[in-house]
Every structure is written in C-alpha cells, then in structure tokens.
Amino acid sequence: MATKERTTLLLNWYANPYHTPIFAAKALGFYQDAGIKLAILETTDPSDVTEIVGLGNVDFGLKAMIHTIAARARGFGVTSIGTLLDEPPTGLLALKSSRIQTFSDIVGKRIGYVGEFGKRIVDDLASLAGIDPGSYESVRVGMNVVDAIMRNKIDAGIGFINFQQVELETLCGETVLLRLDQLAGLGCCCFCSIQYIVPDAVLERDPELVKSFMQATQRGAAFTTEHPEEAYELLCQAKPQLKSEMYKKIFIRSLPFFSRNLWNVERDWNKVSRYAKHLNILDPGFDIHTVYTNEFVPDAPFSEIEPIACCLS
Amino acid sequence: MATKERTTLLLNWYANPYHTPIFAAKALGFYQDAGIKLAILETTDPSDVTEIVGLGNVDFGLKAMIHTIAARARGFGVTSIGTLLDEPPTGLLALKSSRIQTFSDIVGKRIGYVGEFGKRIVDDLASLAGIDPGSYESVRVGMNVVDAIMRNKIDAGIGFINFQQVELETLCGETVLLRLDQLAGLGCCCFCSIQYIVPDAVLERDPELVKSFMQATQRGAAFTTEHPEEAYELLCQAKPQLKSEMYKKIFIRSLPFFSRNLWNVERDWNKVSRYAKHLNILDPGFDIHTVYTNEFVPDAPFSEIEPIACCLS
C-alpha cells in the first residue's frame, strides 16, 4: 500500500498513558503496515481540539463523547468512529485536608471546572442536589485541576479516578473523589469516554484511510491490553518524560478502561444525548445516531471463516 | 434484609487473581449488604464444576462460555447470568526452547489439552490447518498446563495470555503463545469468557437472591477496576498464598479483561453457539438465547433519574 505523505492525529491533551494504544501501534509499525505515516500531535489547550478537528485541519482527533456532541451542536462536522477509553470514572476531586466529604460541602468552596460547559454542568449538578449556585465559587482551570489544587487556587475540581486522582495522591497525599455518576445515581461516566473523531471532509474524501487507521489502532489496543509492560515501555520510548512510577501507576489504573474492540457503545451515546438535551446543548429533535458510526471499527470476519475454539475441556 | 443461612459459589478453579471482584465484594461487605452470607468454594478439578452446579448442589458457579453451552447440551439446567472475564486471549503455550514457532510445528510434539472436548478441538484446529491428527500426541493435563510443561510431560498446551503465560514465563523463562483466535482469524477468545452460572432450581426458587448476588458482585467488579491495588490486597488477605510478584503480575494482566458491567455479550454467545454446532456439541436447532439472560445484571436506573455529567468543558 502506498504511504500517503502525512496523516495527522491530534490528541485531546498532552500525550499520556491512556494514549498508549496509539503509541504502541505506531512503534510496532501497525500504521506503517496500513500505509499510514502518522504524525501524533498534542495540544496545550484541550479546548482548541474541537475547532481544529472540526475545521478539518487534521485528519483525526480525540475528544470526550460529550464534546463530540457539543461540536456537532455548534456546527462542526465531526463524527466519532470509535472509542479509546470506555467510561473512565470521574468525580469531584479534592484533598482530604479540604474537609470536603459530600457534595453539599462545596458550599463556600472554590470549585474548578474544565471549560465552556463546565460551569453550567456544575451548577446543574448543584441544583439537582438542592444547593444554591451562588453559594460556591466556580473557577475555570482547564485540565490543570491537580496543579490548581496544589497552588491553592481551588478546593476541588473534576478529575478521572485513573489519572488526576493518582497524580494528586502521589504528589500531595490523601484524596477524596465524589463520583459524579454516583451523586446522581447515573451508573456510568460514559460522558467522558474518549472517542476517535474525524472531520466530515476526511470521511468523504478517504474512507479507506479511516478504515486503515482504525485497523492499525485496534491492533495497538489489543497489544496494549495483552502486553501491558511492553506497551508502556514503547510509550516511554516515544515520551521519556512519562517514565516514572506515577505515570506507570496511571497506566495500570487505565488498563480496565481501554476499549478493546474500539466500538461506539450505542447505549452510552443515547444516555449522553439525553443529557446534552437536558442541558440545552442539543436541540430536542437531534438524532444522535448521526454523530457516530461503527462502520470503520474492525470486526472479526466471523462469517467468512471456519470458527475454532480455545480453552475447552 | 434477612441473611439466608448460606449461599454457595463454586469457582471454576482454585481461587486466583481473576476472581478478585468476588473476593473484594465479600471483604467489603457487599454480599452482606445484599443479605447474602456467601461461601466461596474452590475446586481441585475444574471438570467437576459443571456437574455440581448442574445438579443444583451449589447456588452459583463460574464456568467458561463454551462449557456452559456444553453443560446445557448434556442436559444440565444451568443458565449464565453474567460475565466475570471478557475474552481472555488464549493460545497454544510453549517454552521458546521447544522450538514451536507456528501451529504446524506441533507435528511430532506432545500437546496438552484441558478435558473432555479438548482433544476434539485441538484435532479440529489441526485439520483446519491441514495437519494429520495422528502426527502429534494429545495428552490430557487438566488446568495444570504449566506444571505439565515444567515436568516435561508435554511440549505445549492451552493457556491464557494473562495467566498461564505469565506463570510459565516467571518460572521458566521465555515463552511463545500461538493465539488460537488468530490461527483461525477468529478475532476473539469469547469461548473462554468466564460466566456466572446458576442452576435452574435457584432461578425458579429465588430470583431475588440472583439479583442481589449480581448487584453485590457488580460492586466488587467496579471496586476492582477502580481501586486495583486495594482490591488485590483484599484478595491476598483472604488467600495469602497469592501474595507474590507473580500473582500480582497475573492480576495486573487480568485488569483489561474484567467485565465492568457483567453483561452477557450477545455477539459472543452467537459466535460460540455456532462453533459448538460446528463441533456437534450442540444440535443445529438449539436456541442459544435460552442459555443466558441479562435480566439480573444491574443497570443504572437511568430512566428514573435526572442525568448529570462529568469532565465537560
């Protein structure tokens, strides 16, 4: 297969352990096998990603499920073609010394939020819990929630159990995490599932590229879950600054949440669609099924081959 | 809730790191919260489990997907109510020194198989690969494949990538694993997915018990994937003989394969059903949907609550 000049993938943040499947696929030549010369780009500000992917400046991007929906609602033509991270548990993160123990303890505190929709969502959560949105201070901190807590700019902020909580615990000591899904009895944090997204222009121009990209990436995901130590070592070879006990721990904590088949989970898209409509991010009549497709997710060609089995007694 | 005298769960093997969700749920009092006084039983011979569960001698059991189907085909009334381990990658395991590099290298070698269906399946795999079943020796070794390789009773045998391969590598040095699903281009090892099963009598007599059991178990699964170090420590408190670097590694290698929602995956059941029919284990007209149910899998009561979101920008 001829190798196209450059294919670009813009990560949702700085390169970190939950991006291992992509780095493993690259290091092992899976993209090259698929005829793809992949350039992996990082962003200093996660809020820039939607626009850059949406305008078609890169071929592929990564973004949370809710952001992908928000991007479409704002008129950017992007589509999710698969999942990197499934339902990473997310919550309101604080140091134990903050004395925040339940959600109602945010009264009088400084609460960090990520970006544009952040305040609306924290306020919605508060009002569901019967808390006056004027009774706490909201502070925009982007993704640097741990740094903002350490600099005493905020008392609590939103973070992943497998990432920011590990960071804060390693750097500062005991933490608490009030699970957002549990606060509302929601049952999952699929909002935060990290998706592979493409601009419409790429989908139209080069569906074969999309298919090849997903096949190579799926090989990387399989390698990561089946050979975790080797995969992490490959990540560290590409990004030596991640070679530390803390990032290793973040990697291990991320293992249960890697999507092994890269599938878009219909039930999760339906949930997040309902929530986006509740927040008035999305029009009531919006059809969520136009935002994602499993057309490019590699599937075993089961019907074409003779099946075999394993581990049978 | 009143605590019933004893509820019994028979593991599919000796207690090991991939059983952590159950031990975590027990140690954290999740079964007690659900009104269940759970006795966790181990088996010295995995081949005994189907019959013991099938005869209703225990309330719950664990068994691989293909065995669950085989149990029904043999007239035992058991039903899968959920999944512990999703698609643990499985293959033909050998030491590098065996010089087995591809499947055709089994000619002239001693190949270990687990139990009853084992030989039939290894032979089917061989015939698919154009190898004469008389050209290698089949040796029944049960689940003790690593021990049989170390004692030089066999040259290769079937094992999990996250279990027996780690064991053999730790105890003996470099290994090879010929992925069974890859040999046939199958795409997954769902055959080996480990299921929670119940005898029909329990389903009829006490569906509330089944529901409570699954709720408590799902809390244990969530705890294990969200707090892996603590969960492993709880396992080791119950089974101190698992407190070693090797078992810790097996635990970490198992993390990507724990089912977080315990869901029975329809696509996998369909695949394994087809394979069981191909092997004449199952009648062609058998309806696979009678073997499993997701009725007792806990689901977030999404429709009853106001949704909230997390990690939004």
XYZ file of C-alpha atoms in Angstrom:
626
model
C 0.000 0.000 0.000
C 1.404 3.398 -0.895
C 2.187 5.619 2.060
C 0.405 8.965 1.910
C 2.547 11.981 2.777
C 1.333 12.522 6.331
C -1.720 11.582 8.328
C -2.296 13.673 11.436
C -3.905 12.733 14.731
C -4.499 15.452 17.304
C -4.661 14.104 20.863
C -7.203 15.563 23.284
C -4.427 16.668 25.662
C -0.711 16.119 26.217
C 0.448 12.601 25.407
C -0.182 10.469 28.488
C -0.552 6.812 29.498
C -4.125 6.456 28.277
C -2.828 7.158 24.766
C -0.635 4.044 24.900
C -2.603 2.051 22.264
C -1.788 4.731 19.676
C 1.895 4.952 20.572
C 2.189 1.159 20.654
C 0.568 0.905 17.206
C 2.982 3.469 15.874
C 6.111 1.956 17.457
C 5.212 -1.526 16.238
C 4.705 -0.351 12.672
C 0.961 -1.080 12.589
C 0.197 2.301 10.981
C 3.016 1.784 8.530
C 1.617 -1.678 7.675
C -1.676 0.077 6.943
C 0.048 2.536 4.620
C -0.217 5.398 7.107
C 2.630 7.729 8.047
C 1.112 9.002 11.277
C 2.060 12.278 12.954
C 0.754 12.365 16.530
C 0.114 15.928 17.681
C -0.531 17.153 21.207
C -2.445 20.201 22.336
C -1.525 22.622 25.084
C -5.184 23.628 25.472
C -7.785 20.836 25.168
C -10.452 23.420 24.315
C -8.749 24.035 20.961
C -9.197 20.480 19.709
C -12.840 20.585 18.637
C -12.283 23.561 16.366
C -9.070 22.251 14.809
C -10.619 18.873 14.033
C -13.926 20.460 13.097
C -12.274 22.737 10.557
C -10.540 19.753 9.019
C -7.021 20.958 9.844
C -6.096 17.448 10.985
C -7.240 14.029 9.764
C -8.127 12.507 13.133
C -8.669 13.727 16.670
C -9.556 12.530 20.151
C -12.325 14.068 22.206
C -14.720 13.110 25.004
C -18.164 11.864 23.991
C -19.993 14.940 25.291
C -17.595 17.273 23.480
C -18.114 15.417 20.247
C -21.838 16.023 20.592
C -21.233 19.644 21.550
C -19.024 20.077 18.498
C -21.853 18.930 16.235
C -24.314 21.146 18.044
C -22.018 24.075 17.271
C -21.966 23.212 13.605
C -18.620 21.435 13.319
C -18.797 18.420 11.026
C -17.093 15.740 13.118
C -18.046 12.087 13.583
C -16.944 9.553 16.174
C -15.510 6.458 14.513
C -14.657 4.561 17.696
C -13.676 4.557 21.353
C -10.265 4.814 23.015
C -11.326 4.850 26.672
C -14.641 3.477 27.943
C -16.341 5.241 30.870
C -13.317 6.375 32.902
C -14.859 7.014 36.340
C -14.928 10.716 37.033
C -15.651 12.838 40.030
C -15.113 15.896 42.143
C -11.535 15.513 43.361
C -10.144 17.125 46.497
C -7.507 16.645 49.150
C -8.774 15.033 52.328
C -7.498 18.102 54.145
C -10.113 20.183 52.254
C -12.724 18.547 54.533
C -14.975 18.044 51.513
C -16.741 14.771 52.241
C -20.080 15.062 50.490
C -21.327 17.165 47.615
C -23.068 19.635 49.935
C -19.637 20.501 51.367
C -18.912 22.566 48.223
C -20.832 25.448 49.784
C -18.318 28.220 50.492
C -15.613 26.445 48.458
C -13.803 27.181 45.167
C -14.758 24.572 42.568
C -12.617 24.119 39.457
C -14.219 23.340 36.129
C -12.638 22.409 32.813
C -14.089 24.750 30.209
C -17.056 26.141 28.311
C -19.834 23.859 29.564
C -18.222 23.328 32.928
C -19.945 25.925 34.986
C -23.345 25.084 33.511
C -22.844 21.470 34.471
C -21.516 22.010 37.978
C -24.458 24.355 38.571
C -26.927 21.830 37.188
C -25.485 19.185 39.479
C -25.729 21.563 42.426
C -29.320 22.482 41.680
C -30.206 18.774 41.422
C -28.705 18.433 44.892
C -30.639 21.467 46.183
C -27.553 23.691 46.505
C -27.698 27.401 45.579
C -25.236 28.036 42.706
C -24.338 31.333 44.360
C -23.066 29.571 47.465
C -19.776 28.390 45.950
C -17.220 29.927 43.614
C -16.582 28.456 40.154
C -13.073 28.739 38.755
C -12.095 27.807 35.225
C -8.897 25.737 35.385
C -8.898 23.787 32.120
C -7.364 20.348 32.517
C -4.857 21.503 35.137
C -7.032 20.604 38.097
C -4.231 18.976 40.101
C -1.941 21.955 39.676
C -4.767 24.323 40.648
C -5.404 22.357 43.854
C -1.681 22.301 44.649
C -1.415 26.055 44.080
C -4.451 26.542 46.325
C -6.428 28.215 43.543
C -9.338 25.802 44.048
C -10.538 23.436 46.763
C -11.880 20.776 44.420
C -12.173 20.071 40.706
C -13.234 17.457 38.216
C -10.840 14.584 37.510
C -10.534 10.954 36.427
C -10.097 8.238 39.045
C -7.345 6.713 36.890
C -5.483 9.945 36.237
C -5.844 13.147 38.241
C -6.668 11.267 41.436
C -3.476 9.214 41.093
C -1.492 12.388 40.358
C -2.857 14.314 43.333
C -2.411 11.346 45.659
C 1.181 10.823 44.535
C 2.096 14.487 44.759
C 0.126 15.623 47.819
C -1.267 12.763 49.894
C -4.726 11.508 50.718
C -7.608 12.466 48.444
C -11.363 12.146 48.155
C -13.277 11.647 44.913
C -17.026 12.218 44.879
C -18.168 10.169 41.919
C -20.393 12.333 39.739
C -22.339 9.375 38.380
C -22.982 8.120 41.905
C -24.065 11.546 43.137
C -26.895 11.348 40.629
C -27.255 7.558 40.620
C -26.322 7.601 36.966
C -24.362 4.355 36.807
C -21.573 5.299 34.418
C -19.307 8.100 33.267
C -19.767 7.490 29.566
C -19.845 11.278 29.079
C -16.105 11.153 29.495
C -15.485 8.198 27.200
C -12.699 9.297 24.848
C -13.608 8.948 21.175
C -11.697 8.858 17.923
C -13.203 11.574 15.738
C -12.810 12.621 12.100
C -13.821 15.704 10.134
C -16.540 15.116 7.531
C -14.089 16.054 4.794
C -11.882 13.061 5.643
C -14.865 10.699 5.801
C -15.936 11.814 2.339
C -12.507 12.059 0.761
C -10.837 8.964 2.124
C -12.980 6.309 3.851
C -10.217 3.767 3.122
C -7.804 5.832 5.231
C -10.311 5.831 8.095
C -10.692 2.077 7.847
C -6.930 1.514 7.781
C -6.399 3.893 10.695
C -8.918 2.013 12.818
C -7.460 -1.369 11.939
C -3.951 -0.287 12.933
C -5.246 1.383 16.090
C -7.193 -1.708 17.099
C -4.005 -3.756 16.792
C -2.370 -1.244 19.132
C -5.245 -1.541 21.605
C -5.000 -5.335 21.575
C -1.242 -5.213 22.068
C -1.656 -2.810 24.999
C -4.131 -4.969 26.865
C -2.294 -8.205 26.082
C 1.285 -6.998 26.628
C 0.882 -4.089 29.026
C 4.514 -3.836 30.196
C 5.896 -3.829 26.650
C 3.267 -1.329 25.530
C 4.095 1.059 28.363
C 7.791 0.740 27.535
C 7.023 1.701 23.920
C 5.129 4.763 25.134
C 8.091 5.759 27.310
C 10.484 5.373 24.404
C 8.415 7.915 22.474
C 7.772 10.139 25.510
C 10.618 9.659 28.015
C 9.080 12.185 30.411
C 6.359 9.575 31.148
C 8.874 7.092 32.537
C 8.064 7.468 36.235
C 6.351 5.485 38.947
C 3.430 7.925 38.882
C 2.745 7.569 35.175
C 3.234 3.802 35.393
C 0.546 3.760 38.061
C -1.727 5.909 35.889
C -1.155 3.431 33.064
C -2.051 0.419 35.214
C -5.121 2.214 36.568
C -6.184 2.921 32.977
C -5.943 -0.711 31.846
C -9.526 -1.659 32.773
C -10.921 1.236 30.745
C -9.208 0.745 27.399
C -11.744 -0.199 24.752
C -10.501 -3.474 23.305
C -12.786 -3.513 20.265
C -12.996 0.304 19.815
C -16.772 0.002 19.474
C -19.053 3.051 19.862
C -21.481 1.965 22.598
C -24.998 2.817 21.478
C -26.447 2.833 24.986
C -23.842 5.377 26.095
C -24.438 7.652 23.119
C -28.147 7.564 23.892
C -27.520 8.490 27.527
C -25.197 11.351 26.711
C -27.583 12.602 24.039
C -30.343 12.796 26.625
C -28.090 14.679 28.979
C -26.947 17.111 26.290
C -30.614 17.815 25.521
C -31.335 18.301 29.217
C -28.548 20.907 29.280
C -29.888 22.577 26.123
C -26.595 21.889 24.350
C -28.538 19.893 21.790
C -31.902 20.501 20.107
C -34.634 18.128 21.305
C -35.060 16.687 17.789
C -31.363 15.982 17.205
C -30.663 12.418 16.028
C -27.647 11.153 17.992
C -27.062 8.306 15.546
C -25.666 10.805 13.051
C -22.759 11.618 15.409
C -21.089 8.214 15.419
C -20.567 5.205 13.231
C -19.181 1.712 13.793
C -18.662 1.284 10.059
C -14.887 1.557 10.391
C -14.430 -0.488 13.564
C -12.554 -3.660 12.664
C -14.597 -6.785 13.261
C -13.546 -10.396 13.039
C -14.689 -11.725 9.665
C -16.538 -14.470 11.511
C -18.945 -15.361 8.766
C -16.176 -15.928 6.258
C -14.090 -18.416 8.196
C -14.328 -21.726 9.944
C -14.516 -20.990 13.652
C -12.151 -22.603 16.108
C -12.143 -22.592 19.885
C -9.837 -22.461 22.821
C -9.505 -23.378 26.470
C -12.163 -26.056 26.191
C -12.412 -29.041 28.445
C -32.627 -7.700 54.652
C -32.561 -11.056 56.436
C -29.428 -13.094 55.864
C -30.121 -16.560 54.497
C -28.162 -19.378 56.097
C -25.517 -19.834 53.410
C -25.228 -19.039 49.746
C -22.572 -21.012 47.891
C -20.471 -20.033 44.906
C -18.241 -22.659 43.313
C -15.271 -21.139 41.464
C -14.168 -22.671 38.164
C -10.700 -23.444 39.575
C -8.558 -22.604 42.593
C -9.036 -19.039 43.820
C -6.755 -16.813 41.746
C -6.324 -13.156 40.787
C -9.053 -13.138 38.162
C -11.522 -13.891 40.964
C -10.649 -10.623 42.709
C -14.038 -8.926 42.076
C -15.748 -11.653 44.119
C -13.256 -11.546 46.986
C -13.345 -7.745 47.026
C -17.152 -7.784 47.175
C -17.027 -10.216 50.053
C -14.316 -8.383 52.013
C -16.079 -5.045 51.618
C -19.383 -6.439 52.870
C -21.227 -6.009 49.575
C -22.743 -9.507 49.785
C -23.662 -8.879 53.397
C -25.333 -5.599 52.387
C -27.338 -7.645 49.890
C -28.418 -10.081 52.584
C -26.100 -12.811 51.349
C -23.776 -14.872 53.541
C -21.525 -16.099 50.768
C -19.345 -19.212 50.983
C -16.773 -19.222 48.182
C -15.752 -22.768 47.239
C -12.830 -23.858 45.100
C -12.473 -26.980 43.018
C -9.420 -29.185 42.695
C -10.672 -30.443 39.317
C -12.357 -27.886 37.026
C -14.131 -30.706 35.175
C -16.276 -31.343 38.261
C -17.857 -27.907 38.270
C -20.475 -28.340 35.536
C -21.997 -31.361 37.224
C -22.003 -29.884 40.719
C -23.677 -26.688 39.555
C -25.909 -28.562 37.137
C -27.202 -30.828 39.877
C -28.006 -27.790 41.991
C -25.559 -28.694 44.766
C -24.412 -25.071 44.893
C -26.282 -21.814 44.304
C -23.826 -20.188 41.899
C -20.852 -21.259 39.831
C -18.266 -19.989 37.381
C -17.580 -21.621 34.047
C -16.286 -20.725 30.594
C -18.854 -19.801 27.953
C -18.299 -22.935 25.880
C -18.618 -25.165 28.960
C -21.876 -23.510 29.888
C -23.232 -24.381 26.468
C -21.816 -27.905 26.727
C -23.486 -28.302 30.113
C -26.874 -27.487 28.609
C -26.221 -29.798 25.697
C -25.615 -32.583 28.213
C -28.917 -31.884 29.913
C -27.765 -29.872 32.929
C -30.119 -26.995 33.674
C -27.698 -24.096 34.092
C -28.008 -20.526 32.880
C -25.414 -17.790 32.543
C -26.461 -14.681 34.437
C -23.423 -12.565 33.637
C -19.728 -12.308 32.808
C -16.675 -12.210 35.071
C -13.902 -12.159 32.468
C -14.400 -10.974 28.877
C -12.461 -12.729 26.107
C -9.192 -13.529 27.878
C -6.798 -14.116 24.959
C -5.933 -17.786 24.755
C -3.432 -19.807 22.815
C -1.093 -22.715 22.484
C 1.600 -22.012 25.069
C 5.152 -23.349 24.937
C 8.663 -22.534 26.021
C 10.765 -20.873 23.356
C 13.202 -23.744 23.795
C 10.515 -26.120 22.451
C 11.188 -24.573 19.036
C 7.444 -24.403 18.388
C 7.019 -21.247 16.328
C 3.959 -21.884 14.175
C 0.994 -24.208 14.543
C 2.453 -26.705 12.046
C 5.364 -27.225 14.453
C 3.066 -29.367 16.645
C 3.812 -32.331 14.356
C 5.798 -34.840 16.400
C 5.085 -32.955 19.628
C 3.079 -33.713 22.794
C 0.128 -31.320 23.023
C -1.675 -30.840 26.339
C -5.428 -30.356 26.427
C -7.712 -29.459 29.311
C -10.516 -32.010 29.325
C -13.410 -33.719 27.625
C -13.771 -31.594 24.494
C -10.105 -30.756 24.371
C -8.861 -33.412 22.023
C -11.782 -32.911 19.650
C -10.993 -29.226 19.459
C -7.238 -29.494 19.050
C -7.857 -32.037 16.288
C -10.418 -29.798 14.602
C -7.942 -26.928 14.702
C -5.258 -29.185 13.254
C -7.480 -30.424 10.450
C -8.412 -26.817 9.604
C -4.673 -26.193 9.338
C -4.187 -29.305 7.183
C -2.304 -31.270 9.867
C -2.896 -35.007 10.339
C -4.269 -35.594 13.876
C -2.127 -38.718 14.073
C 1.054 -36.726 13.658
C 1.125 -35.335 17.207
C 0.352 -36.790 20.624
C -2.545 -35.432 22.727
C -2.140 -35.504 26.491
C -4.894 -34.662 28.947
C -3.442 -32.337 31.602
C -6.481 -30.555 33.026
C -5.710 -26.992 34.018
C -2.145 -27.826 35.084
C -0.591 -26.980 31.754
C 2.333 -25.024 33.220
C 3.236 -27.829 35.590
C 2.994 -30.373 32.754
C 5.388 -28.300 30.610
C 7.796 -27.924 33.534
C 7.711 -31.672 34.227
C 8.358 -32.301 30.518
C 5.107 -34.229 30.126
C 4.029 -32.035 27.201
C 5.692 -29.640 24.768
C 2.791 -27.217 24.530
C -0.675 -26.719 25.960
C -3.582 -24.309 26.047
C -3.328 -21.289 28.344
C -4.444 -17.711 28.933
C -2.129 -14.852 27.989
C -2.890 -13.215 31.340
C -2.376 -16.329 33.444
C -0.502 -19.440 32.351
C 1.807 -17.482 30.060
C 2.794 -15.204 32.950
C 3.296 -18.247 35.195
C 5.462 -20.119 32.708
C 7.485 -17.026 31.892
C 8.094 -16.277 35.566
C 9.006 -19.854 36.442
C 10.891 -20.981 33.324
C 11.867 -18.149 31.017
C 10.902 -17.134 27.507
C 7.654 -18.411 26.051
C 5.652 -18.409 22.851
C 1.865 -18.208 22.617
C 0.169 -19.083 19.337
C -3.131 -17.255 19.590
C -5.918 -19.684 18.759
C -8.236 -16.964 17.515
C -5.526 -15.604 15.248
C -4.673 -19.045 13.890
C -8.204 -19.184 12.544
C -8.681 -15.444 12.007
C -11.468 -15.560 14.537
C -10.971 -12.183 16.195
C -11.717 -13.019 19.821
C -11.483 -15.675 22.509
C -15.007 -15.310 23.766
C -15.180 -19.103 24.095
C -13.096 -18.654 27.206
C -15.090 -15.783 28.684
C -15.816 -16.772 32.276
C -19.502 -16.681 33.156
C -21.522 -16.607 36.341
C -23.932 -19.530 36.144
C -26.884 -20.735 38.221
C -28.850 -23.970 38.379
C -32.439 -23.714 37.134
C -33.666 -24.586 40.613
C -32.137 -21.404 42.045
C -33.549 -19.277 39.232
C -37.026 -20.634 39.936
C -36.831 -20.700 43.707
C -35.098 -17.411 44.407
C -34.758 -14.862 41.596
C -34.329 -12.151 44.260
C -31.206 -13.923 45.516
C -29.812 -13.974 41.974
C -30.497 -10.266 41.590
C -28.891 -9.425 44.921
C -25.878 -11.607 44.150
C -25.293 -9.833 40.852
C -25.677 -6.393 42.403
C -23.110 -7.148 45.093
C -20.772 -8.763 42.567
C -21.009 -5.776 40.232
C -19.988 -3.503 43.107
C -16.956 -5.770 43.594
C -16.117 -5.583 39.889
C -16.334 -1.785 39.933
C -14.161 -1.606 43.034
C -11.570 -3.873 41.435
C -11.229 -1.824 38.268
C -11.330 1.499 40.103
C -9.109 0.608 43.078
C -6.929 -2.207 41.757
C -4.231 -2.113 44.449
C -6.727 -2.197 47.312
C -8.732 -4.942 45.620
C -5.659 -7.115 45.142
C -4.716 -6.560 48.784
C -8.205 -7.748 49.823
C -7.746 -10.893 47.738
C -4.392 -11.550 49.400
C -5.901 -11.121 52.839
C -8.350 -13.904 52.024
C -5.775 -16.030 50.159
C -2.284 -15.200 51.499
C -0.670 -17.713 49.143
C -1.474 -15.293 46.276
C 0.700 -12.547 47.742
C 3.649 -12.800 45.332
C 5.102 -10.824 42.467
C 3.909 -13.482 40.021
C 0.278 -13.362 41.110
C 0.395 -9.568 41.272
C 1.530 -9.594 37.656
C -1.268 -12.015 36.739
C -3.701 -9.654 38.433
C -2.447 -6.615 36.514
C -2.504 -8.582 33.266
C -6.127 -9.540 34.009
C -7.294 -5.955 34.579
C -8.189 -5.239 30.925
C -10.405 -8.323 30.759
C -12.628 -7.873 33.804
C -16.206 -7.260 32.744
C -17.172 -3.966 34.362
C -20.904 -4.250 33.733
C -21.112 -8.099 33.937
C -23.146 -8.089 30.732
C -23.617 -11.293 28.685
C -22.390 -10.260 25.233
C -24.943 -11.435 22.663
C -22.494 -11.381 19.758
C -20.120 -13.661 21.658
C -22.841 -16.120 22.615
C -23.873 -16.279 18.961
C -20.288 -16.964 17.889
C -19.723 -19.685 20.453
C -23.091 -21.227 19.640
C -22.063 -21.532 16.010
C -18.800 -23.113 16.994
C -20.456 -25.584 19.362
C -22.758 -26.612 16.496
C -19.772 -26.970 14.175
C -18.231 -29.366 16.740
C -21.513 -31.265 17.089
C -21.622 -30.409 20.782
C -24.938 -28.679 20.156
C -27.929 -29.638 17.992
C -28.304 -27.415 14.930
C -31.709 -26.176 16.081
C -30.600 -25.226 19.595
C -31.601 -21.682 20.594
C -28.584 -20.103 22.304
C -30.699 -17.337 23.823
C -32.079 -19.842 26.318
C -28.587 -20.328 27.840
C -28.088 -16.800 29.155
C -30.032 -13.884 30.496
C -29.164 -10.271 31.298
C -32.265 -9.980 33.474
C -30.212 -9.946 36.677
C -27.357 -7.719 35.513
C -27.544 -4.473 37.453
C -28.186 -1.493 35.241
C -28.149 2.166 36.111
C -31.734 3.289 36.668
C -31.177 5.945 34.039
C -34.768 6.463 33.084
C -35.782 7.195 36.661
C -33.319 9.961 37.445
C -32.137 13.299 36.209
C -28.871 12.704 34.436
C -25.741 14.618 35.290
C -22.414 14.771 33.531
C -18.741 14.984 34.204
C -15.452 16.132 32.747
C -17.161 18.585 30.418
C -15.536 21.655 29.003
